[in-house]
Short mmCIF file of C-alpha atoms and ligand atoms in Angstrom, two decimals:
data_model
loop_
_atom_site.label_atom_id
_atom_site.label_comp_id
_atom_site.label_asym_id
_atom_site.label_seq_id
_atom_site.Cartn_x
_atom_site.Cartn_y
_atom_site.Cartn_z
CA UNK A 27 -24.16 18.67 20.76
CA UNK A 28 -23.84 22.08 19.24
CA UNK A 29 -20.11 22.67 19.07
CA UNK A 30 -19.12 19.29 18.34
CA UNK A 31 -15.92 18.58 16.06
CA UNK A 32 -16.65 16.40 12.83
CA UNK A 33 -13.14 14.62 11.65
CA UNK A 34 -14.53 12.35 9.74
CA UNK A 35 -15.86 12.84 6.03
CA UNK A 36 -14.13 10.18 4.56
CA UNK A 37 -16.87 7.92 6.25
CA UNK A 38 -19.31 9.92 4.69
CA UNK A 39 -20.27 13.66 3.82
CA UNK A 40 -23.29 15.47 4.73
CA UNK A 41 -25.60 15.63 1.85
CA UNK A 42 -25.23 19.45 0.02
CA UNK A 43 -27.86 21.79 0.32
CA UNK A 44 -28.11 22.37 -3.65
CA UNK A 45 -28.46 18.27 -3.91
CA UNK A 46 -31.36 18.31 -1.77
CA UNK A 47 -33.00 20.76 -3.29
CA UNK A 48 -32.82 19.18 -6.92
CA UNK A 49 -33.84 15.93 -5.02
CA UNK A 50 -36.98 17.34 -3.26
CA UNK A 51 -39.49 16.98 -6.14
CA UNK A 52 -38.84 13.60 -6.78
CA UNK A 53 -40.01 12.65 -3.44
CA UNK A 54 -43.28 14.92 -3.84
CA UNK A 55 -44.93 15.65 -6.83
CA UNK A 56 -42.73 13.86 -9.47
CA UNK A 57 -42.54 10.10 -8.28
CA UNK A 58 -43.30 9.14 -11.52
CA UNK A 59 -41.83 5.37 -12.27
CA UNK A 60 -39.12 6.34 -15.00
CA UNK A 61 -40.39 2.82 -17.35
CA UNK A 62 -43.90 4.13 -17.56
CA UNK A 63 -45.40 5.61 -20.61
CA UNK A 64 -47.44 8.89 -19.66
CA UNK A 65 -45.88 12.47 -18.84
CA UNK A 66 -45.06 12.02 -15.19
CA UNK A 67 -42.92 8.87 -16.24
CA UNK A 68 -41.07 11.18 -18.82
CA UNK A 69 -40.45 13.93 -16.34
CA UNK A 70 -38.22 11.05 -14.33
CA UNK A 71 -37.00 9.38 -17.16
CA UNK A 72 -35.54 13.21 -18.25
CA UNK A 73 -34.64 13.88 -14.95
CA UNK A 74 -32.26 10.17 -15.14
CA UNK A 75 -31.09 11.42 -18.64
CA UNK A 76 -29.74 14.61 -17.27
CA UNK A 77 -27.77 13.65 -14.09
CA UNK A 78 -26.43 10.37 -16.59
CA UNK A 79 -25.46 13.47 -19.23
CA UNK A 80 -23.75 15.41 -16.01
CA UNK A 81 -21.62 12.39 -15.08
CA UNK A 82 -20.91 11.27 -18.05
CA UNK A 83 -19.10 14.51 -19.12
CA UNK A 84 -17.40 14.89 -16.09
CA UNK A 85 -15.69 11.45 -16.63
CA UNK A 86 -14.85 12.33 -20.02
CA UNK A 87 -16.82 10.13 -21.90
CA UNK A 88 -20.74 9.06 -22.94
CA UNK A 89 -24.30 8.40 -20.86
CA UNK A 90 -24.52 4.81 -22.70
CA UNK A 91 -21.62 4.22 -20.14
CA UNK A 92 -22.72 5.28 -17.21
CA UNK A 93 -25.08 3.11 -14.68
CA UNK A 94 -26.67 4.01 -11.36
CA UNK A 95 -26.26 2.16 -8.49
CA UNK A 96 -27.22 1.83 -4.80
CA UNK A 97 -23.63 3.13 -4.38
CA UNK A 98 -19.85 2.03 -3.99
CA UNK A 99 -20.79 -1.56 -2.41
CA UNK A 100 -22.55 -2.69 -5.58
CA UNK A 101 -21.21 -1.11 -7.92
CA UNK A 102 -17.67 -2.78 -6.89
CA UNK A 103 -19.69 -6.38 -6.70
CA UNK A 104 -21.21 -5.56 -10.20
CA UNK A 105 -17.59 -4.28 -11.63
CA UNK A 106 -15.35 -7.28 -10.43
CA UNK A 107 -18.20 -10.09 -10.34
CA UNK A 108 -19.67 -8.78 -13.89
CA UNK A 109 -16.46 -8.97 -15.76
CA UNK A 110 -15.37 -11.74 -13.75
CA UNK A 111 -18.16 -14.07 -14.69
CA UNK A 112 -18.42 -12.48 -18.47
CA UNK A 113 -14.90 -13.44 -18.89
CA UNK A 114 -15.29 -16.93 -17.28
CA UNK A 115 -18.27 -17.51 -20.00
CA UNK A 116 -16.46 -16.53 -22.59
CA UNK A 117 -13.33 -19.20 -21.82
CA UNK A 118 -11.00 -16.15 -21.58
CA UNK A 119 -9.11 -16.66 -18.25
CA UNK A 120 -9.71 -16.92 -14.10
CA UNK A 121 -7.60 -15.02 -12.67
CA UNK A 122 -7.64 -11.77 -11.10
CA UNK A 123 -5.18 -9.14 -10.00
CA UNK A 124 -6.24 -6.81 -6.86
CA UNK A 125 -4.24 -4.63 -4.63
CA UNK A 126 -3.18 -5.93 -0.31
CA UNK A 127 -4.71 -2.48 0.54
CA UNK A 128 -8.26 -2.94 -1.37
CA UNK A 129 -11.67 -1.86 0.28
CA UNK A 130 -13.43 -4.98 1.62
CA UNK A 131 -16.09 -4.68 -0.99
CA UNK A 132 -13.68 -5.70 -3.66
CA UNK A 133 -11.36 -8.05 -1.66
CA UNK A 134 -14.69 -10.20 -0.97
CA UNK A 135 -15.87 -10.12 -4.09
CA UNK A 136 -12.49 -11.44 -5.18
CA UNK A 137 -12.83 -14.30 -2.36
CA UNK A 138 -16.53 -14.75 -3.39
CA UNK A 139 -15.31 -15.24 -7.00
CA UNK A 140 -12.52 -17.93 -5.60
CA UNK A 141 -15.27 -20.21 -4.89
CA UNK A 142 -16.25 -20.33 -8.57
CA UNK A 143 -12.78 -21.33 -9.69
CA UNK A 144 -10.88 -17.74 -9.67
CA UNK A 145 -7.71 -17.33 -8.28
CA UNK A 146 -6.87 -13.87 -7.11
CA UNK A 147 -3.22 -12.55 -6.44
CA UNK A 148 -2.97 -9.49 -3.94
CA UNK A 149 -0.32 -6.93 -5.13
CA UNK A 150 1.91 -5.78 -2.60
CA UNK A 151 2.75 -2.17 -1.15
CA UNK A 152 5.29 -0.27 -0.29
CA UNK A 153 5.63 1.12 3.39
CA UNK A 154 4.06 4.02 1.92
CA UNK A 155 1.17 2.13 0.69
CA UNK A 156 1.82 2.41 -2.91
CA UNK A 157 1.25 -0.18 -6.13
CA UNK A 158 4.37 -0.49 -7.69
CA UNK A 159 3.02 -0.08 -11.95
CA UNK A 160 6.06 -2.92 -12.64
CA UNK A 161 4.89 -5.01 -9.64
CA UNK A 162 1.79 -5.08 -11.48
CA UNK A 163 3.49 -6.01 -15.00
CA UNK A 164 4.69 -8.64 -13.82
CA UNK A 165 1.99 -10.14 -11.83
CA UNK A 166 -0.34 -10.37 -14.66
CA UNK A 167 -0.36 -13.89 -16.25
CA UNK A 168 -1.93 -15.73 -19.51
CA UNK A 169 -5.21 -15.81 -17.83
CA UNK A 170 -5.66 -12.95 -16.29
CA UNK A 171 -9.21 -11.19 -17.03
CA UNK A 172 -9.14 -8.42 -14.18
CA UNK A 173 -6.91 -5.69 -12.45
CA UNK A 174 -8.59 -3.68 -10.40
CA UNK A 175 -6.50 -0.44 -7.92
CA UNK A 176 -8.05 1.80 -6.24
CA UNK A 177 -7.66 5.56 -6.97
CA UNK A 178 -7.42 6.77 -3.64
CA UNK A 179 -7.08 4.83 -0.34
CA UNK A 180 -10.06 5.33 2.24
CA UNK A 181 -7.98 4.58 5.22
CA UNK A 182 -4.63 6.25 4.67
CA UNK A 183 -5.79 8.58 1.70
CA UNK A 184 -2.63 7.35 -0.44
CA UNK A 185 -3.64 8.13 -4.27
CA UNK A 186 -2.23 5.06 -6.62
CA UNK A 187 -0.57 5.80 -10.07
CA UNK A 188 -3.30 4.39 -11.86
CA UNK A 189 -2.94 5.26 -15.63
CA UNK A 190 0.56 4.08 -15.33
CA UNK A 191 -0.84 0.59 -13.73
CA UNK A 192 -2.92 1.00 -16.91
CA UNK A 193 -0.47 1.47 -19.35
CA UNK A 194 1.01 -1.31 -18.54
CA UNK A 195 -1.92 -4.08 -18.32
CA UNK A 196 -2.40 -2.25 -21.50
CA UNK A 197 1.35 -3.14 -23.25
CA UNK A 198 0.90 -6.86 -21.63
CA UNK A 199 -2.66 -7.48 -22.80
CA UNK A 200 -1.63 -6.26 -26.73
CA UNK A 201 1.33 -8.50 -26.43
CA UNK A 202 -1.48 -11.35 -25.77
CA UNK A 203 -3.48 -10.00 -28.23
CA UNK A 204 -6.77 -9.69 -26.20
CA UNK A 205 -8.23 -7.60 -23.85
CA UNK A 206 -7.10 -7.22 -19.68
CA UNK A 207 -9.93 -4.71 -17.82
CA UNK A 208 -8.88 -2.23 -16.11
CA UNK A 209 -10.80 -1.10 -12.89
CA UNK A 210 -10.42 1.08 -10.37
CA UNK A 211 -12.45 2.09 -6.91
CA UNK A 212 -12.71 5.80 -7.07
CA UNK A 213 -15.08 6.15 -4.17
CA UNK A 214 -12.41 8.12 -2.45
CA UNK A 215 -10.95 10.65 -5.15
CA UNK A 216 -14.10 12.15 -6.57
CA UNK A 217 -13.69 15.50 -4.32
CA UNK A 218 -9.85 16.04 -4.86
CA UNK A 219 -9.21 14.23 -8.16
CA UNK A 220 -9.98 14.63 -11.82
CA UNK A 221 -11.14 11.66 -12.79
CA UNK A 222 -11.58 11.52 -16.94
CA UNK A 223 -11.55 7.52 -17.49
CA UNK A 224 -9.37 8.02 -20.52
CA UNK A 225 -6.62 9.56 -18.68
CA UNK A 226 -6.84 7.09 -16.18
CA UNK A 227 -6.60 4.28 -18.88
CA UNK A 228 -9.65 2.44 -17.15
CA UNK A 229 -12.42 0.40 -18.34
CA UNK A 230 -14.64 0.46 -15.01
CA UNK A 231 -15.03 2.71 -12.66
CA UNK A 232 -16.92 3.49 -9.04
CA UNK A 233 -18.13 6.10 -7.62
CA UNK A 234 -20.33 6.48 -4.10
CA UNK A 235 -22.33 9.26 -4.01
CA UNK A 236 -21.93 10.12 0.05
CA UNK A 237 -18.62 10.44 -0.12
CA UNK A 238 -19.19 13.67 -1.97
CA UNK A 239 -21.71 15.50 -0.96
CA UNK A 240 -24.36 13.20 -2.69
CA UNK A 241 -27.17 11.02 -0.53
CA UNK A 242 -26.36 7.96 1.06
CA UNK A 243 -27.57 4.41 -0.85
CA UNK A 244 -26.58 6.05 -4.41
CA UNK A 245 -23.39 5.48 -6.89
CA UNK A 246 -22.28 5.02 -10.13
CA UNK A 247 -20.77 2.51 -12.10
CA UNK A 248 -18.68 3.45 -15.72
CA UNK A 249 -18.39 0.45 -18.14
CA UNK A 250 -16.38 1.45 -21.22
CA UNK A 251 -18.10 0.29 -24.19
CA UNK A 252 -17.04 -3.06 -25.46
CA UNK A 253 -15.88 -4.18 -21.77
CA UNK A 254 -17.21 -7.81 -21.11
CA UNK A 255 -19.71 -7.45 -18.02
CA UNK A 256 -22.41 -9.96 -17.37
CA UNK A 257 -25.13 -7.75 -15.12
CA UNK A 258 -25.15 -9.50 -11.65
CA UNK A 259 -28.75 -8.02 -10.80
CA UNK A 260 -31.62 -9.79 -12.85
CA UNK A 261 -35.47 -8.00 -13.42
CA UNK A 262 -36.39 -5.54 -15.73
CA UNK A 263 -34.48 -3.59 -18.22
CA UNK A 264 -33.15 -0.56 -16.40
CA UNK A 265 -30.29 1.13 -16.94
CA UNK A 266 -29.57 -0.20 -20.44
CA UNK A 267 -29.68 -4.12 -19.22
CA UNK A 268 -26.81 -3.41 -16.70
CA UNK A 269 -28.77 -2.85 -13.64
CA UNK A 270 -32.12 -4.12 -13.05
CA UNK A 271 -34.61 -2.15 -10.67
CA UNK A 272 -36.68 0.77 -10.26
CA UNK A 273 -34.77 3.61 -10.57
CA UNK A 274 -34.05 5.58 -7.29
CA UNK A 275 -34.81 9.21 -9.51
CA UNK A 276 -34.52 11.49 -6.38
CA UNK A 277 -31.05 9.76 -5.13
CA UNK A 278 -29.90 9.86 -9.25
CA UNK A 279 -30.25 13.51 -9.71
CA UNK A 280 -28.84 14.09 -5.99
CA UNK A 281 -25.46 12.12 -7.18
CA UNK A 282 -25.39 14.21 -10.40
CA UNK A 283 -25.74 17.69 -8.67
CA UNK A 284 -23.23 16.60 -5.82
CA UNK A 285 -21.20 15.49 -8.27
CA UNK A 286 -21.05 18.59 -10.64
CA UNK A 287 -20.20 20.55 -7.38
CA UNK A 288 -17.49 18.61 -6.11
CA UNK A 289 -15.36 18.49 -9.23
CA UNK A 290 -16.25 22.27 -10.18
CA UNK A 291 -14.91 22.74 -6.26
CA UNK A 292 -12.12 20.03 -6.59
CA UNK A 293 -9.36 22.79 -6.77
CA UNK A 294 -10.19 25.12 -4.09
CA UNK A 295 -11.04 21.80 -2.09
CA UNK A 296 -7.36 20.40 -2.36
CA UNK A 297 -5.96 23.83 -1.38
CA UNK A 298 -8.35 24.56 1.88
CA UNK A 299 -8.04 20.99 2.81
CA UNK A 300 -4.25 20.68 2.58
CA UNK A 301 -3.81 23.94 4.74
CA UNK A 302 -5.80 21.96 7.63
CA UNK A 303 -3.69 18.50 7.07
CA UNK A 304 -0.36 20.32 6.78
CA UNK A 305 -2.04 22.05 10.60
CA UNK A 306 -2.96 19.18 12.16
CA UNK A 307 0.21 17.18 11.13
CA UNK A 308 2.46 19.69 12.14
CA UNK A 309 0.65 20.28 15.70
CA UNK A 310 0.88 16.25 16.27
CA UNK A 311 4.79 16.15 15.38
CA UNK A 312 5.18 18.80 17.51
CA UNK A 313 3.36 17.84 20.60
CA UNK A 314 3.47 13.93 20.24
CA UNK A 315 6.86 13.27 18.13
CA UNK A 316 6.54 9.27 18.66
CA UNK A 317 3.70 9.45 16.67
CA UNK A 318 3.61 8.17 12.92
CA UNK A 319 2.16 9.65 10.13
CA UNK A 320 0.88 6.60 7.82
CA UNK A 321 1.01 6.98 3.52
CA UNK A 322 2.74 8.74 1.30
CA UNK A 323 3.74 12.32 2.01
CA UNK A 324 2.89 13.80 -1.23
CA UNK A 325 0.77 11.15 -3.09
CA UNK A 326 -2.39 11.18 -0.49
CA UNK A 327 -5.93 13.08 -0.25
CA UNK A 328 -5.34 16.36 1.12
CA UNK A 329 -8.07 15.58 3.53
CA UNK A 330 -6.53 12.22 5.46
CA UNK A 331 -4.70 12.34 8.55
CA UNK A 332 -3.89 8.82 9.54
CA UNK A 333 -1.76 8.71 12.26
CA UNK A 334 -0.40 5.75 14.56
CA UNK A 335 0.06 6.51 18.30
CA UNK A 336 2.28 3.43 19.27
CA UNK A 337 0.64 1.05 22.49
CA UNK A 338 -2.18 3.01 22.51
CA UNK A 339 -5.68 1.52 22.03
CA UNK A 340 -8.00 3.27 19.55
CA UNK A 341 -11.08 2.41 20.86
CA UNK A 342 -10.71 4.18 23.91
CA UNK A 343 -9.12 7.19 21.88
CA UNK A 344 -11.97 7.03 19.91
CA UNK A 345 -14.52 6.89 23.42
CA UNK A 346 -12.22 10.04 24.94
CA UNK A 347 -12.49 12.27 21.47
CA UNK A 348 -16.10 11.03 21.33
CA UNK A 349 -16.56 12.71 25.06
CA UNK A 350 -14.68 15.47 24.15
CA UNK A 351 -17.28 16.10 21.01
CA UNK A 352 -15.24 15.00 18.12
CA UNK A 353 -15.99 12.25 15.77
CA UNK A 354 -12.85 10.58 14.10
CA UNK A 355 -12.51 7.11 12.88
CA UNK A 356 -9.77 3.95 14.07
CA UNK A 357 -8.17 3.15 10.79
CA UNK A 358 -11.53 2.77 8.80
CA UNK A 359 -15.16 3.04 9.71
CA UNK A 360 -15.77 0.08 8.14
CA UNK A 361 -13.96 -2.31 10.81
CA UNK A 362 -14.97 0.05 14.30
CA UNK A 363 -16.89 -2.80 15.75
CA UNK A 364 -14.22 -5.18 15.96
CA UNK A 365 -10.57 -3.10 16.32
CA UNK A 366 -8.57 -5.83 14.42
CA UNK A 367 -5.43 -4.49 13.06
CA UNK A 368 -6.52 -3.18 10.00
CA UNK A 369 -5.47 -5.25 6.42
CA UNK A 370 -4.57 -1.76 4.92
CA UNK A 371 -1.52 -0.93 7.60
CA UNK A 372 0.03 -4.62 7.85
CA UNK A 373 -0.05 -4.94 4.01
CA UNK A 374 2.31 -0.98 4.64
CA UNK A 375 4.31 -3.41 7.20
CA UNK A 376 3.11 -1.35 10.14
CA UNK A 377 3.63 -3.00 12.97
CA UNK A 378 1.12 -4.24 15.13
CA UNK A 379 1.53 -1.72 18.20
CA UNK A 380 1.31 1.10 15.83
CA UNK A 381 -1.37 -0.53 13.80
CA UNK A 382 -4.25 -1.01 16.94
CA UNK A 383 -3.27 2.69 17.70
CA UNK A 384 -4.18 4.25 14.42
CA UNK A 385 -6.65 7.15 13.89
CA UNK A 386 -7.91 8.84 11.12
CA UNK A 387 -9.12 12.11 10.83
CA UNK A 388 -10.21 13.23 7.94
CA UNK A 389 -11.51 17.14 7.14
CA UNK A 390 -13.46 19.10 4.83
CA UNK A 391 -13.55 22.69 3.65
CA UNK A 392 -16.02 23.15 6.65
CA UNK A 393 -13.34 22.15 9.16
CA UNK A 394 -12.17 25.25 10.77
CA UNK A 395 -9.12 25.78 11.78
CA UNK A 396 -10.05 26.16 15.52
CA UNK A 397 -10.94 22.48 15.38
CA UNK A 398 -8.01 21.22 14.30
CA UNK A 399 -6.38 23.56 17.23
CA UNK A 400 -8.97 21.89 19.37
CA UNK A 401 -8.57 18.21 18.25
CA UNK A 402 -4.50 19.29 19.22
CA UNK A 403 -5.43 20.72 22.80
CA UNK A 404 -7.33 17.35 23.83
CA UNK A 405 -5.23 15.39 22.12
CA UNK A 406 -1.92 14.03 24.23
CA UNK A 407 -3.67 13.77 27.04
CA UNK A 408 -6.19 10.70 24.97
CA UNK A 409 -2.99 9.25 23.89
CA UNK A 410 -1.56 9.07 27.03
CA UNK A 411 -4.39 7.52 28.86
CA UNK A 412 -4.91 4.72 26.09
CA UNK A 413 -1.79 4.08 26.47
CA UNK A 414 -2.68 2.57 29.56
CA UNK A 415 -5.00 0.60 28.42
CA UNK A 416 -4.92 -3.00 27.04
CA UNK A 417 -6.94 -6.43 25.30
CA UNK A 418 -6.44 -4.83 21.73
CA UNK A 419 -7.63 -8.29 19.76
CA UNK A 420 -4.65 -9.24 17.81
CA UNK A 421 -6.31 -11.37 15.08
C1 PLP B 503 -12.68 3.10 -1.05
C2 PLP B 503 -14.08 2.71 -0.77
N1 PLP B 503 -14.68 1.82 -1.56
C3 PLP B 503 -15.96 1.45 -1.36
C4 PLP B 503 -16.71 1.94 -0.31
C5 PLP B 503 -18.14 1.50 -0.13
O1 PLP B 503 -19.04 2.51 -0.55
P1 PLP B 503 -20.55 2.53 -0.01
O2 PLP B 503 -20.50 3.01 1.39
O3 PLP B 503 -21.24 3.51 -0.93
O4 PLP B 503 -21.09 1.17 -0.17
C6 PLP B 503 -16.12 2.86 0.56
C7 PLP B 503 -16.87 3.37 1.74
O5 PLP B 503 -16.37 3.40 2.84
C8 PLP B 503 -14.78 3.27 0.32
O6 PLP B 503 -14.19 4.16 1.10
#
């Protein structure tokens, strides 16, 4: 379909021109296996060197830190489960500290570590979906080895104060004279947000590269140096011991060149992209004023509309808009199949009405404005025929 509407780039982004380029020769003439000894191995191995020097500098700190991944999935398993386990080994503590509003990757990993003798506690929200830094104080406990936030929220866009939840794990963990890591899911804030891990107060980090521009399969994991992290992939030596496996080279330099791009862009981004939220918010208050904008006003991507459309049933919202040539997303791509209420809104105390009638739409500086205006044409009339509908699974 030629004219049809894409609202939804926080699922993933299309794959930037200039990162497919700098990725082409690795799937031709350079395929070179990065561990091997002769000239075509050191023309991948340089090529890995260079996109680990670009995102090392643009989060502030050095290459020995920075691993590549198969993207935001594993390198949330290999933050939580590596320090987890390292921890655990080291007779430090079992007990972990996570947010209500987490992305499945890490709230599994958390329940995957429960079987192994962790206990994790779930820090509440607010309505507006926000981590209280003093709820967090005083959740942590003697054996606490992990708190990990997320940046940015990939449902509701709501951006969590971070280096203050750092601070103070920080104060806490000096006061028990040892160390509490510090991680945080980033996957969501690396085309709006600076994100130096020193200002941030983090030891881990993760990144995805789709979400920015970068190919999909491909991320990054930070490790401050010093952190305790036992490598949950076992093989060769790749990626200094952290990450065994032949190195993807072509989906490496694509993440570093996507990368670069996004955080040179990151101001103009915020800017174009908060012009279309403040647009399509404004045209859905207007035209629809039951409807309820979900997250924090101010603290939130500039990109995320989430929205709640009470009795209405997103999947057939979703099957209208899809008719009508425009791709959005029920709460989060990640739980379309099954529309259960999702985790993220009942932890915000949305109630369930609002929650099984939630989209999100989510732009990019190539939205035009005349989609938004089109999205807001088509719009009531969806609502009001989903409203009709019913069987939304409660569970
Ligand atoms: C916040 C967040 N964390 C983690 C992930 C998983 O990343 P990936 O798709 O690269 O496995 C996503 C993707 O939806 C996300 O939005």
């Amino acid at each position: 379909m030629t004219d049809s509407i894409y609202l939804d780039y926080a699922a993933t982004t299309p794959l930037r021109s200039e990162a497919r380029e700098a990725m082409l020769p690795y799937f031709g003439e350079r395929f070179g296996n990065p561990s091997a000894t002769y000239s075509l191995a050191a023309e991948a191995r340089d090529a890995i060197d260079t996109a680990r020097e670009t995102v090392a500098t643009l989060l502030g700190t050095t290459p020995n830190e920075i691993t590549f991944t198969s993207g935001g999935t594993e390198s949330l398993n290999a933050a939580i489960k590596g320090v987890a386990f390292a921890q655990q080994l080291a007779r430090v503590g079992d007990h972990i500290l996570t947010s209500s509003t987490e992305h499945h990757a890490v709230l599994h990993s958390c329940q995957y570590l429960e079987k192994f003798g962790f206990e994790t506690s779930l820090l509440p929200v607010g309505r507006d979906g926000l981590v209280e830094p003093e709820e967090a104080a005083k959740a942590l406990r003697k054996d606490t080895v992990l708190v990990s936030v997320m940046t940015a929220n990939n449902e509701t866009g709501v951006i969590q104060p971070i280096a203050e939840i750092a601070a103070a794990v920080r104060e806490r963990a000096r006061s028990l004279g040892r160390q509490i890591i510090v991680h945080t899911d980033a996957v969501q804030g690396a085309n709006a947000l600076r994100l130096n891990v020193d200002e941030l107060g983090v030891d881990l980090l993760s990144l995805s590269s789709h979400k920015f521009g970068g190919p999909r399969g491909a991320g990054v994991l930070y490790v401050r140096r010093g952190a305790p992290f036992l490598p949950q992939q076992s093989g060769g030596g790749q990626e200094r011991q952290r990450r065994a496996g032949t190195e993807n080279v072509a989906a490496i330099v694509g993440t570093a060149h996507a990368f670069q791009l996004a955080q040179q862009e990151r101001t103009a981004y915020a800017e174009r992209c908060r012009a279309l939220q403040e647009r399509l918010i404004a045209g859905i208050a207007a035209a629809m004023p039951e409807a309820q904008i979900n997250g924090h006003r101010e603290r939130r991507l500039p990109n995320n509309v989430n929205v709640s459309f009470p009795d209405a049933d997103a999947r057939v919202m979703l099957r209208l808009l899809d008719e009508a040539g425009i791709a959005a997303s029920a709460g989060s791509a990640c739980n379309e199949e099954t529309l259960e209420p999702s985790h993220v809104l009942l932890a915000m105390d949305v109630s369930l009405n609002y929650a099984v009638g939630t989209l999100r739409f989510t732009v990019s500086t190539s939205t035009e404005e005349s989609e938004i205006d089109r999205l807001l044409d088509v719009l009531p009339d969806i609502v009001e025929q989903a409203k009709s509908a019913t069987g939304v699974a409660a569970g």
